[in-house]
């Protein structure tokens, strides 16, 4: 599946999110809403990650619906 993009999370986002045991919050993936769920494995640029969190901004107060989920991707720490 194609994605709209990806980026490293900010230090503020990293400190505000508690990743599951043995995972480091490593990347935000912007993908079509509803296609990736927490627990799925995703490959980005040749590296395998696990979906460890998800945000959706389609229901904000201003009526703008981008149709994208922000998937928090984790890298295994062991």
mmCIF file with all atom_site columns, N, CA and C in Angstrom:
data_model
loop_
_atom_site.group_PDB
_atom_site.id
_atom_site.type_symbol
_atom_site.label_atom_id
_atom_site.label_alt_id
_atom_site.label_comp_id
_atom_site.label_asym_id
_atom_site.label_entity_id
_atom_site.label_seq_id
_atom_site.pdbx_PDB_ins_code
_atom_site.Cartn_x
_atom_site.Cartn_y
_atom_site.Cartn_z
_atom_site.occupancy
_atom_site.B_iso_or_equiv
_atom_site.pdbx_formal_charge
_atom_site.auth_seq_id
_atom_site.auth_comp_id
_atom_site.auth_asym_id
_atom_site.auth_atom_id
_atom_site.pdbx_PDB_model_num
ATOM 1   N N  . UNK A 1 1  ? 0.834   -1.166 0.000  1.00 0.00 ? 1  UNK A N  1
ATOM 2   C CA . UNK A 1 1  ? 0.000   0.000  0.000  1.00 0.00 ? 1  UNK A CA 1
ATOM 3   C C  . UNK A 1 1  ? 0.888   1.243  0.000  1.00 0.00 ? 1  UNK A C  1
ATOM 4   N N  . UNK A 1 2  ? 0.531   2.189  -0.797 1.00 0.00 ? 2  UNK A N  1
ATOM 5   C CA . UNK A 1 2  ? 1.262   3.448  -0.845 1.00 0.00 ? 2  UNK A CA 1
ATOM 6   C C  . UNK A 1 2  ? 0.892   4.308  0.359  1.00 0.00 ? 2  UNK A C  1
ATOM 7   N N  . UNK A 1 3  ? 1.811   5.151  0.767  1.00 0.00 ? 3  UNK A N  1
ATOM 8   C CA . UNK A 1 3  ? 1.573   6.072  1.878  1.00 0.00 ? 3  UNK A CA 1
ATOM 9   C C  . UNK A 1 3  ? 1.742   7.501  1.382  1.00 0.00 ? 3  UNK A C  1
ATOM 10  N N  . UNK A 1 4  ? 1.121   8.429  2.086  1.00 0.00 ? 4  UNK A N  1
ATOM 11  C CA . UNK A 1 4  ? 1.267   9.841  1.735  1.00 0.00 ? 4  UNK A CA 1
ATOM 12  C C  . UNK A 1 4  ? 2.638   10.361 2.151  1.00 0.00 ? 4  UNK A C  1
ATOM 13  N N  . UNK A 1 5  ? 3.248   9.704  3.121  1.00 0.00 ? 5  UNK A N  1
ATOM 14  C CA . UNK A 1 5  ? 4.575   10.110 3.573  1.00 0.00 ? 5  UNK A CA 1
ATOM 15  C C  . UNK A 1 5  ? 4.880   9.568  4.949  1.00 0.00 ? 5  UNK A C  1
ATOM 16  N N  . UNK A 1 6  ? 6.055   9.888  5.438  1.00 0.00 ? 6  UNK A N  1
ATOM 17  C CA . UNK A 1 6  ? 6.456   9.488  6.781  1.00 0.00 ? 6  UNK A CA 1
ATOM 18  C C  . UNK A 1 6  ? 7.482   10.488 7.294  1.00 0.00 ? 6  UNK A C  1
ATOM 19  N N  . UNK A 1 7  ? 7.618   10.523 8.612  1.00 0.00 ? 7  UNK A N  1
ATOM 20  C CA . UNK A 1 7  ? 8.562   11.443 9.246  1.00 0.00 ? 7  UNK A CA 1
ATOM 21  C C  . UNK A 1 7  ? 8.898   10.933 10.635 1.00 0.00 ? 7  UNK A C  1
ATOM 22  N N  . UNK A 1 8  ? 10.061  11.351 11.126 1.00 0.00 ? 8  UNK A N  1
ATOM 23  C CA . UNK A 1 8  ? 10.399  11.038 12.509 1.00 0.00 ? 8  UNK A CA 1
ATOM 24  C C  . UNK A 1 8  ? 9.499   11.860 13.426 1.00 0.00 ? 8  UNK A C  1
ATOM 25  N N  . UNK A 1 9  ? 9.029   11.267 14.512 1.00 0.00 ? 9  UNK A N  1
ATOM 26  C CA . UNK A 1 9  ? 8.202   12.034 15.453 1.00 0.00 ? 9  UNK A CA 1
ATOM 27  C C  . UNK A 1 9  ? 9.055   13.074 16.181 1.00 0.00 ? 9  UNK A C  1
ATOM 28  N N  . UNK A 1 10 ? 8.405   14.132 16.617 1.00 0.00 ? 10 UNK A N  1
ATOM 29  C CA . UNK A 1 10 ? 9.120   15.158 17.381 1.00 0.00 ? 10 UNK A CA 1
ATOM 30  C C  . UNK A 1 10 ? 9.495   14.608 18.759 1.00 0.00 ? 10 UNK A C  1
ATOM 31  N N  . UNK A 1 11 ? 10.430  15.261 19.402 1.00 0.00 ? 11 UNK A N  1
ATOM 32  C CA . UNK A 1 11 ? 10.809  14.861 20.756 1.00 0.00 ? 11 UNK A CA 1
ATOM 33  C C  . UNK A 1 11 ? 9.621   14.967 21.709 1.00 0.00 ? 11 UNK A C  1
ATOM 34  N N  . UNK A 1 12 ? 8.769   15.970 21.508 1.00 0.00 ? 12 UNK A N  1
ATOM 35  C CA . UNK A 1 12 ? 7.576   16.136 22.347 1.00 0.00 ? 12 UNK A CA 1
ATOM 36  C C  . UNK A 1 12 ? 6.634   14.950 22.156 1.00 0.00 ? 12 UNK A C  1
ATOM 37  N N  . UNK A 1 13 ? 6.395   14.554 20.895 1.00 0.00 ? 13 UNK A N  1
ATOM 38  C CA . UNK A 1 13 ? 5.526   13.402 20.632 1.00 0.00 ? 13 UNK A CA 1
ATOM 39  C C  . UNK A 1 13 ? 6.109   12.125 21.226 1.00 0.00 ? 13 UNK A C  1
ATOM 40  N N  . UNK A 1 14 ? 7.414   11.944 21.097 1.00 0.00 ? 14 UNK A N  1
ATOM 41  C CA . UNK A 1 14 ? 8.056   10.747 21.656 1.00 0.00 ? 14 UNK A CA 1
ATOM 42  C C  . UNK A 1 14 ? 7.888   10.685 23.170 1.00 0.00 ? 14 UNK A C  1
ATOM 43  N N  . UNK A 1 15 ? 8.070   11.819 23.839 1.00 0.00 ? 15 UNK A N  1
ATOM 44  C CA . UNK A 1 15 ? 7.976   11.808 25.305 1.00 0.00 ? 15 UNK A CA 1
ATOM 45  C C  . UNK A 1 15 ? 6.532   11.662 25.791 1.00 0.00 ? 15 UNK A C  1
ATOM 46  N N  . UNK A 1 16 ? 5.562   12.041 24.963 1.00 0.00 ? 16 UNK A N  1
ATOM 47  C CA . UNK A 1 16 ? 4.152   11.958 25.363 1.00 0.00 ? 16 UNK A CA 1
ATOM 48  C C  . UNK A 1 16 ? 3.532   10.591 25.088 1.00 0.00 ? 16 UNK A C  1
ATOM 49  N N  . UNK A 1 17 ? 4.228   9.740  24.335 1.00 0.00 ? 17 UNK A N  1
ATOM 50  C CA . UNK A 1 17 ? 3.676   8.438  23.955 1.00 0.00 ? 17 UNK A CA 1
ATOM 51  C C  . UNK A 1 17 ? 4.452   7.333  24.655 1.00 0.00 ? 17 UNK A C  1
ATOM 52  N N  . UNK A 1 18 ? 3.736   6.400  25.251 1.00 0.00 ? 18 UNK A N  1
ATOM 53  C CA . UNK A 1 18 ? 4.370   5.249  25.893 1.00 0.00 ? 18 UNK A CA 1
ATOM 54  C C  . UNK A 1 18 ? 4.308   4.068  24.940 1.00 0.00 ? 18 UNK A C  1
ATOM 55  N N  . UNK A 1 19 ? 5.444   3.707  24.404 1.00 0.00 ? 19 UNK A N  1
ATOM 56  C CA . UNK A 1 19 ? 5.516   2.573  23.477 1.00 0.00 ? 19 UNK A CA 1
ATOM 57  C C  . UNK A 1 19 ? 5.419   1.271  24.261 1.00 0.00 ? 19 UNK A C  1
ATOM 58  N N  . UNK A 1 20 ? 4.917   0.215  23.612 1.00 0.00 ? 20 UNK A N  1
ATOM 59  C CA . UNK A 1 20 ? 4.873   -1.087 24.285 1.00 0.00 ? 20 UNK A CA 1
ATOM 60  C C  . UNK A 1 20 ? 6.281   -1.590 24.616 1.00 0.00 ? 20 UNK A C  1
ATOM 61  N N  . UNK A 1 21 ? 6.347   -2.531 25.537 1.00 0.00 ? 21 UNK A N  1
ATOM 62  C CA . UNK A 1 21 ? 7.630   -3.112 25.928 1.00 0.00 ? 21 UNK A CA 1
ATOM 63  C C  . UNK A 1 21 ? 8.378   -3.633 24.706 1.00 0.00 ? 21 UNK A C  1
ATOM 64  N N  . UNK A 1 22 ? 9.662   -3.388 24.683 1.00 0.00 ? 22 UNK A N  1
ATOM 65  C CA . UNK A 1 22 ? 10.575  -3.864 23.637 1.00 0.00 ? 22 UNK A CA 1
ATOM 66  C C  . UNK A 1 22 ? 10.397  -3.156 22.301 1.00 0.00 ? 22 UNK A C  1
ATOM 67  N N  . UNK A 1 23 ? 9.755   -1.985 22.298 1.00 0.00 ? 23 UNK A N  1
ATOM 68  C CA . UNK A 1 23 ? 9.610   -1.192 21.072 1.00 0.00 ? 23 UNK A CA 1
ATOM 69  C C  . UNK A 1 23 ? 9.955   0.260  21.359 1.00 0.00 ? 23 UNK A C  1
ATOM 70  N N  . UNK A 1 24 ? 10.568  0.884  20.372 1.00 0.00 ? 24 UNK A N  1
ATOM 71  C CA . UNK A 1 24 ? 10.886  2.305  20.417 1.00 0.00 ? 24 UNK A CA 1
ATOM 72  C C  . UNK A 1 24 ? 10.040  3.006  19.361 1.00 0.00 ? 24 UNK A C  1
ATOM 73  N N  . UNK A 1 25 ? 9.346   4.077  19.747 1.00 0.00 ? 25 UNK A N  1
ATOM 74  C CA . UNK A 1 25 ? 8.548   4.877  18.809 1.00 0.00 ? 25 UNK A CA 1
ATOM 75  C C  . UNK A 1 25 ? 9.527   5.533  17.840 1.00 0.00 ? 25 UNK A C  1
ATOM 76  N N  . UNK A 1 26 ? 9.496   5.109  16.575 1.00 0.00 ? 26 UNK A N  1
ATOM 77  C CA . UNK A 1 26 ? 10.535  5.503  15.635 1.00 0.00 ? 26 UNK A CA 1
ATOM 78  C C  . UNK A 1 26 ? 10.061  6.364  14.474 1.00 0.00 ? 26 UNK A C  1
ATOM 79  N N  . UNK A 1 27 ? 8.798   6.225  14.051 1.00 0.00 ? 27 UNK A N  1
ATOM 80  C CA . UNK A 1 27 ? 8.370   6.863  12.810 1.00 0.00 ? 27 UNK A CA 1
ATOM 81  C C  . UNK A 1 27 ? 6.871   7.112  12.828 1.00 0.00 ? 27 UNK A C  1
ATOM 82  N N  . UNK A 1 28 ? 6.438   8.205  12.201 1.00 0.00 ? 28 UNK A N  1
ATOM 83  C CA . UNK A 1 28 ? 5.022   8.451  11.922 1.00 0.00 ? 28 UNK A CA 1
ATOM 84  C C  . UNK A 1 28 ? 4.795   8.170  10.443 1.00 0.00 ? 28 UNK A C  1
ATOM 85  N N  . UNK A 1 29 ? 3.811   7.346  10.151 1.00 0.00 ? 29 UNK A N  1
ATOM 86  C CA . UNK A 1 29 ? 3.455   7.013  8.773  1.00 0.00 ? 29 UNK A CA 1
ATOM 87  C C  . UNK A 1 29 ? 2.087   7.608  8.482  1.00 0.00 ? 29 UNK A C  1
ATOM 88  N N  . UNK A 1 30 ? 1.965   8.353  7.385  1.00 0.00 ? 30 UNK A N  1
ATOM 89  C CA . UNK A 1 30 ? 0.700   8.971  6.986  1.00 0.00 ? 30 UNK A CA 1
ATOM 90  C C  . UNK A 1 30 ? 0.101   8.109  5.886  1.00 0.00 ? 30 UNK A C  1
ATOM 91  N N  . UNK A 1 31 ? -0.975  7.389  6.219  1.00 0.00 ? 31 UNK A N  1
ATOM 92  C CA . UNK A 1 31 ? -1.550  6.402  5.301  1.00 0.00 ? 31 UNK A CA 1
ATOM 93  C C  . UNK A 1 31 ? -3.065  6.553  5.237  1.00 0.00 ? 31 UNK A C  1
ATOM 94  N N  . UNK A 1 32 ? -3.662  6.016  4.173  1.00 0.00 ? 32 UNK A N  1
ATOM 95  C CA . UNK A 1 32 ? -5.115  6.060  4.016  1.00 0.00 ? 32 UNK A CA 1
ATOM 96  C C  . UNK A 1 32 ? -5.797  5.541  5.278  1.00 0.00 ? 32 UNK A C  1
ATOM 97  N N  . UNK A 1 33 ? -6.810  6.243  5.723  1.00 0.00 ? 33 UNK A N  1
ATOM 98  C CA . UNK A 1 33 ? -7.518  5.908  6.956  1.00 0.00 ? 33 UNK A CA 1
ATOM 99  C C  . UNK A 1 33 ? -8.098  4.499  6.908  1.00 0.00 ? 33 UNK A C  1
ATOM 100 N N  . UNK A 1 34 ? -7.906  3.772  8.014  1.00 0.00 ? 34 UNK A N  1
ATOM 101 C CA . UNK A 1 34 ? -8.536  2.474  8.189  1.00 0.00 ? 34 UNK A CA 1
ATOM 102 C C  . UNK A 1 34 ? -7.835  1.277  7.590  1.00 0.00 ? 34 UNK A C  1
ATOM 103 N N  . UNK A 1 35 ? -6.701  1.465  6.934  1.00 0.00 ? 35 UNK A N  1
ATOM 104 C CA . UNK A 1 35 ? -6.040  0.339  6.279  1.00 0.00 ? 35 UNK A CA 1
ATOM 105 C C  . UNK A 1 35 ? -4.987  -0.352 7.141  1.00 0.00 ? 35 UNK A C  1
ATOM 106 N N  . UNK A 1 36 ? -4.453  0.345  8.117  1.00 0.00 ? 36 UNK A N  1
ATOM 107 C CA . UNK A 1 36 ? -3.437  -0.226 9.000  1.00 0.00 ? 36 UNK A CA 1
ATOM 108 C C  . UNK A 1 36 ? -3.967  -0.129 10.425 1.00 0.00 ? 36 UNK A C  1
ATOM 109 N N  . UNK A 1 37 ? -3.894  -1.223 11.164 1.00 0.00 ? 37 UNK A N  1
ATOM 110 C CA . UNK A 1 37 ? -4.348  -1.231 12.554 1.00 0.00 ? 37 UNK A CA 1
ATOM 111 C C  . UNK A 1 37 ? -3.168  -1.538 13.468 1.00 0.00 ? 37 UNK A C  1
ATOM 112 N N  . UNK A 1 38 ? -3.311  -1.172 14.723 1.00 0.00 ? 38 UNK A N  1
ATOM 113 C CA . UNK A 1 38 ? -2.272  -1.444 15.710 1.00 0.00 ? 38 UNK A CA 1
ATOM 114 C C  . UNK A 1 38 ? -2.003  -2.945 15.736 1.00 0.00 ? 38 UNK A C  1
ATOM 115 N N  . UNK A 1 39 ? -0.738  -3.306 15.669 1.00 0.00 ? 39 UNK A N  1
ATOM 116 C CA . UNK A 1 39 ? -0.326  -4.706 15.640 1.00 0.00 ? 39 UNK A CA 1
ATOM 117 C C  . UNK A 1 39 ? 0.143   -5.154 14.268 1.00 0.00 ? 39 UNK A C  1
ATOM 118 N N  . UNK A 1 40 ? -0.272  -4.444 13.214 1.00 0.00 ? 40 UNK A N  1
ATOM 119 C CA . UNK A 1 40 ? 0.184   -4.780 11.860 1.00 0.00 ? 40 UNK A CA 1
ATOM 120 C C  . UNK A 1 40 ? 1.679   -4.489 11.731 1.00 0.00 ? 40 UNK A C  1
ATOM 121 N N  . UNK A 1 41 ? 2.327   -5.213 10.829 1.00 0.00 ? 41 UNK A N  1
ATOM 122 C CA . UNK A 1 41 ? 3.721   -4.941 10.492 1.00 0.00 ? 41 UNK A CA 1
ATOM 123 C C  . UNK A 1 41 ? 3.762   -4.231 9.149  1.00 0.00 ? 41 UNK A C  1
ATOM 124 N N  . UNK A 1 42 ? 4.643   -3.241 9.049  1.00 0.00 ? 42 UNK A N  1
ATOM 125 C CA . UNK A 1 42 ? 4.734   -2.387 7.871  1.00 0.00 ? 42 UNK A CA 1
ATOM 126 C C  . UNK A 1 42 ? 6.205   -2.250 7.497  1.00 0.00 ? 42 UNK A C  1
ATOM 127 N N  . UNK A 1 43 ? 6.491   -2.249 6.208  1.00 0.00 ? 43 UNK A N  1
ATOM 128 C CA . UNK A 1 43 ? 7.853   -2.012 5.747  1.00 0.00 ? 43 UNK A CA 1
ATOM 129 C C  . UNK A 1 43 ? 7.930   -0.622 5.133  1.00 0.00 ? 43 UNK A C  1
ATOM 130 N N  . UNK A 1 44 ? 8.874   0.172  5.624  1.00 0.00 ? 44 UNK A N  1
ATOM 131 C CA . UNK A 1 44 ? 9.098   1.523  5.109  1.00 0.00 ? 44 UNK A CA 1
ATOM 132 C C  . UNK A 1 44 ? 10.560  1.633  4.712  1.00 0.00 ? 44 UNK A C  1
ATOM 133 N N  . UNK A 1 45 ? 10.795  1.905  3.456  1.00 0.00 ? 45 UNK A N  1
ATOM 134 C CA . UNK A 1 45 ? 12.163  2.093  2.951  1.00 0.00 ? 45 UNK A CA 1
ATOM 135 C C  . UNK A 1 45 ? 13.078  0.923  3.323  1.00 0.00 ? 45 UNK A C  1
ATOM 136 N N  . UNK A 1 46 ? 12.540  -0.295 3.249  1.00 0.00 ? 46 UNK A N  1
ATOM 137 C CA . UNK A 1 46 ? 13.329  -1.495 3.500  1.00 0.00 ? 46 UNK A CA 1
ATOM 138 C C  . UNK A 1 46 ? 13.455  -1.901 4.959  1.00 0.00 ? 46 UNK A C  1
ATOM 139 N N  . UNK A 1 47 ? 12.872  -1.147 5.877  1.00 0.00 ? 47 UNK A N  1
ATOM 140 C CA . UNK A 1 47 ? 12.926  -1.469 7.303  1.00 0.00 ? 47 UNK A CA 1
ATOM 141 C C  . UNK A 1 47 ? 11.541  -1.869 7.781  1.00 0.00 ? 47 UNK A C  1
ATOM 142 N N  . UNK A 1 48 ? 11.495  -2.942 8.581  1.00 0.00 ? 48 UNK A N  1
ATOM 143 C CA . UNK A 1 48 ? 10.219  -3.452 9.086  1.00 0.00 ? 48 UNK A CA 1
ATOM 144 C C  . UNK A 1 48 ? 9.905   -2.818 10.442 1.00 0.00 ? 48 UNK A C  1
ATOM 145 N N  . UNK A 1 49 ? 8.674   -2.340 10.576 1.00 0.00 ? 49 UNK A N  1
ATOM 146 C CA . UNK A 1 49 ? 8.186   -1.717 11.801 1.00 0.00 ? 49 UNK A CA 1
ATOM 147 C C  . UNK A 1 49 ? 6.878   -2.381 12.211 1.00 0.00 ? 49 UNK A C  1
ATOM 148 N N  . UNK A 1 50 ? 6.498   -2.160 13.471 1.00 0.00 ? 50 UNK A N  1
ATOM 149 C CA . UNK A 1 50 ? 5.203   -2.617 13.966 1.00 0.00 ? 50 UNK A CA 1
ATOM 150 C C  . UNK A 1 50 ? 4.359   -1.388 14.295 1.00 0.00 ? 50 UNK A C  1
ATOM 151 N N  . UNK A 1 51 ? 3.090   -1.410 13.889 1.00 0.00 ? 51 UNK A N  1
ATOM 152 C CA . UNK A 1 51 ? 2.171   -0.323 14.231 1.00 0.00 ? 51 UNK A CA 1
ATOM 153 C C  . UNK A 1 51 ? 1.876   -0.409 15.723 1.00 0.00 ? 51 UNK A C  1
ATOM 154 N N  . UNK A 1 52 ? 2.268   0.632  16.466 1.00 0.00 ? 52 UNK A N  1
ATOM 155 C CA . UNK A 1 52 ? 2.108   0.624  17.922 1.00 0.00 ? 52 UNK A CA 1
ATOM 156 C C  . UNK A 1 52 ? 1.127   1.690  18.404 1.00 0.00 ? 52 UNK A C  1
ATOM 157 N N  . UNK A 1 53 ? 0.586   2.475  17.489 1.00 0.00 ? 53 UNK A N  1
ATOM 158 C CA . UNK A 1 53 ? -0.389  3.504  17.839 1.00 0.00 ? 53 UNK A CA 1
ATOM 159 C C  . UNK A 1 53 ? -0.990  4.109  16.584 1.00 0.00 ? 53 UNK A C  1
ATOM 160 N N  . UNK A 1 54 ? -2.092  4.832  16.754 1.00 0.00 ? 54 UNK A N  1
ATOM 161 C CA . UNK A 1 54 ? -2.793  5.395  15.592 1.00 0.00 ? 54 UNK A CA 1
ATOM 162 C C  . UNK A 1 54 ? -3.552  6.643  16.015 1.00 0.00 ? 54 UNK A C  1
ATOM 163 N N  . UNK A 1 55 ? -3.536  7.652  15.144 1.00 0.00 ? 55 UNK A N  1
ATOM 164 C CA . UNK A 1 55 ? -4.334  8.865  15.336 1.00 0.00 ? 55 UNK A CA 1
ATOM 165 C C  . UNK A 1 55 ? -5.078  9.140  14.045 1.00 0.00 ? 55 UNK A C  1
ATOM 166 N N  . UNK A 1 56 ? -6.251  9.752  14.170 1.00 0.00 ? 56 UNK A N  1
ATOM 167 C CA . UNK A 1 56 ? -7.031  10.125 12.993 1.00 0.00 ? 56 UNK A CA 1
ATOM 168 C C  . UNK A 1 56 ? -7.604  11.509 13.251 1.00 0.00 ? 56 UNK A C  1
ATOM 169 N N  . UNK A 1 57 ? -7.465  12.390 12.269 1.00 0.00 ? 57 UNK A N  1
ATOM 170 C CA . UNK A 1 57 ? -7.887  13.775 12.446 1.00 0.00 ? 57 UNK A CA 1
ATOM 171 C C  . UNK A 1 57 ? -9.064  14.144 11.550 1.00 0.00 ? 57 UNK A C  1
ATOM 172 N N  . UNK A 1 58 ? -9.846  13.156 11.112 1.00 0.00 ? 58 UNK A N  1
ATOM 173 C CA . UNK A 1 58 ? -10.982 13.405 10.219 1.00 0.00 ? 58 UNK A CA 1
ATOM 174 C C  . UNK A 1 58 ? -12.184 14.031 10.922 1.00 0.00 ? 58 UNK A C  1
ATOM 175 N N  . UNK A 1 59 ? -12.183 14.086 12.239 1.00 0.00 ? 59 UNK A N  1
ATOM 176 C CA . UNK A 1 59 ? -13.373 14.538 12.968 1.00 0.00 ? 59 UNK A CA 1
ATOM 177 C C  . UNK A 1 59 ? -13.096 15.780 13.808 1.00 0.00 ? 59 UNK A C  1
ATOM 178 N N  . UNK A 1 60 ? -12.276 16.672 13.287 1.00 0.00 ? 60 UNK A N  1
ATOM 179 C CA . UNK A 1 60 ? -11.932 17.898 14.002 1.00 0.00 ? 60 UNK A CA 1
ATOM 180 C C  . UNK A 1 60 ? -13.052 18.929 13.943 1.00 0.00 ? 60 UNK A C  1
ATOM 181 N N  . UNK A 1 61 ? -12.905 20.007 14.678 1.00 0.00 ? 61 UNK A N  1
ATOM 182 C CA . UNK A 1 61 ? -13.962 21.014 14.779 1.00 0.00 ? 61 UNK A CA 1
ATOM 183 C C  . UNK A 1 61 ? -14.126 21.893 13.537 1.00 0.00 ? 61 UNK A C  1
ATOM 184 N N  . UNK A 1 62 ? -13.203 21.818 12.591 1.00 0.00 ? 62 UNK A N  1
ATOM 185 C CA . UNK A 1 62 ? -13.245 22.729 11.450 1.00 0.00 ? 62 UNK A CA 1
ATOM 186 C C  . UNK A 1 62 ? -13.772 22.088 10.172 1.00 0.00 ? 62 UNK A C  1
ATOM 187 N N  . UNK A 1 63 ? -14.187 20.813 10.243 1.00 0.00 ? 63 UNK A N  1
ATOM 188 C CA . UNK A 1 63 ? -14.788 20.143 9.091  1.00 0.00 ? 63 UNK A CA 1
ATOM 189 C C  . UNK A 1 63 ? -13.805 19.664 8.041  1.00 0.00 ? 63 UNK A C  1
ATOM 190 N N  . UNK A 1 64 ? -12.516 19.776 8.304  1.00 0.00 ? 64 UNK A N  1
ATOM 191 C CA . UNK A 1 64 ? -11.517 19.305 7.347  1.00 0.00 ? 64 UNK A CA 1
ATOM 192 C C  . UNK A 1 64 ? -11.234 17.839 7.626  1.00 0.00 ? 64 UNK A C  1
ATOM 193 N N  . UNK A 1 65 ? -11.318 17.007 6.617  1.00 0.00 ? 65 UNK A N  1
ATOM 194 C CA . UNK A 1 65 ? -11.097 15.566 6.770  1.00 0.00 ? 65 UNK A CA 1
ATOM 195 C C  . UNK A 1 65 ? -10.038 15.120 5.768  1.00 0.00 ? 65 UNK A C  1
ATOM 196 N N  . UNK A 1 66 ? -8.776  15.015 6.200  1.00 0.00 ? 66 UNK A N  1
ATOM 197 C CA . UNK A 1 66 ? -7.711  14.650 5.270  1.00 0.00 ? 66 UNK A CA 1
ATOM 198 C C  . UNK A 1 66 ? -7.777  13.205 4.784  1.00 0.00 ? 66 UNK A C  1
ATOM 199 N N  . UNK A 1 67 ? -8.518  12.333 5.489  1.00 0.00 ? 67 UNK A N  1
ATOM 200 C CA . UNK A 1 67 ? -8.619  10.934 5.066  1.00 0.00 ? 67 UNK A CA 1
ATOM 201 C C  . UNK A 1 67 ? -7.365  10.123 5.337  1.00 0.00 ? 67 UNK A C  1
ATOM 202 N N  . UNK A 1 68 ? -6.528  10.624 6.229  1.00 0.00 ? 68 UNK A N  1
ATOM 203 C CA . UNK A 1 68 ? -5.281  9.935  6.560  1.00 0.00 ? 68 UNK A CA 1
ATOM 204 C C  . UNK A 1 68 ? -5.244  9.587  8.042  1.00 0.00 ? 68 UNK A C  1
ATOM 205 N N  . UNK A 1 69 ? -4.635  8.444  8.342  1.00 0.00 ? 69 UNK A N  1
ATOM 206 C CA . UNK A 1 69 ? -4.301  8.092  9.713  1.00 0.00 ? 69 UNK A CA 1
ATOM 207 C C  . UNK A 1 69 ? -2.826  8.404  9.919  1.00 0.00 ? 69 UNK A C  1
ATOM 208 N N  . UNK A 1 70 ? -2.474  8.788  11.127 1.00 0.00 ? 70 UNK A N  1
ATOM 209 C CA . UNK A 1 70 ? -1.072  8.896  11.508 1.00 0.00 ? 70 UNK A CA 1
ATOM 210 C C  . UNK A 1 70 ? -0.779  7.636  12.310 1.00 0.00 ? 70 UNK A C  1
ATOM 211 N N  . UNK A 1 71 ? -0.003  6.750  11.721 1.00 0.00 ? 71 UNK A N  1
ATOM 212 C CA . UNK A 1 71 ? 0.328   5.475  12.352 1.00 0.00 ? 71 UNK A CA 1
ATOM 213 C C  . UNK A 1 71 ? 1.674   5.617  13.053 1.00 0.00 ? 71 UNK A C  1
ATOM 214 N N  . UNK A 1 72 ? 1.684   5.365  14.350 1.00 0.00 ? 72 UNK A N  1
ATOM 215 C CA . UNK A 1 72 ? 2.934   5.388  15.102 1.00 0.00 ? 72 UNK A CA 1
ATOM 216 C C  . UNK A 1 72 ? 3.613   4.038  14.891 1.00 0.00 ? 72 UNK A C  1
ATOM 217 N N  . UNK A 1 73 ? 4.813   4.072  14.344 1.00 0.00 ? 73 UNK A N  1
ATOM 218 C CA . UNK A 1 73 ? 5.536   2.839  14.054 1.00 0.00 ? 73 UNK A CA 1
ATOM 219 C C  . UNK A 1 73 ? 6.661   2.648  15.057 1.00 0.00 ? 73 UNK A C  1
ATOM 220 N N  . UNK A 1 74 ? 6.800   1.410  15.518 1.00 0.00 ? 74 UNK A N  1
ATOM 221 C CA . UNK A 1 74 ? 7.831   1.081  16.484 1.00 0.00 ? 74 UNK A CA 1
ATOM 222 C C  . UNK A 1 74 ? 8.880   0.169  15.890 1.00 0.00 ? 74 UNK A C  1
ATOM 223 N N  . UNK A 1 75 ? 10.094  0.368  16.378 1.00 0.00 ? 75 UNK A N  1
ATOM 224 C CA . UNK A 1 75 ? 11.223  -0.479 15.993 1.00 0.00 ? 75 UNK A CA 1
ATOM 225 C C  . UNK A 1 75 ? 11.549  -1.350 17.201 1.00 0.00 ? 75 UNK A C  1
ATOM 226 N N  . UNK A 1 76 ? 11.757  -2.629 16.961 1.00 0.00 ? 76 UNK A N  1
ATOM 227 C CA . UNK A 1 76 ? 12.045  -3.565 18.043 1.00 0.00 ? 76 UNK A CA 1
ATOM 228 C C  . UNK A 1 76 ? 13.374  -3.223 18.708 1.00 0.00 ? 76 UNK A C  1
ATOM 229 N N  . UNK A 1 77 ? 13.372  -3.261 20.033 1.00 0.00 ? 77 UNK A N  1
ATOM 230 C CA . UNK A 1 77 ? 14.601  -3.000 20.781 1.00 0.00 ? 77 UNK A CA 1
ATOM 231 C C  . UNK A 1 77 ? 15.184  -4.283 21.366 1.00 0.00 ? 77 UNK A C  1
ATOM 232 N N  . UNK A 1 78 ? 14.594  -5.405 21.002 1.00 0.00 ? 78 UNK A N  1
ATOM 233 C CA . UNK A 1 78 ? 15.160  -6.649 21.484 1.00 0.00 ? 78 UNK A CA 1
ATOM 234 C C  . UNK A 1 78 ? 14.188  -7.557 22.017 1.00 0.00 ? 78 UNK A C  1
#
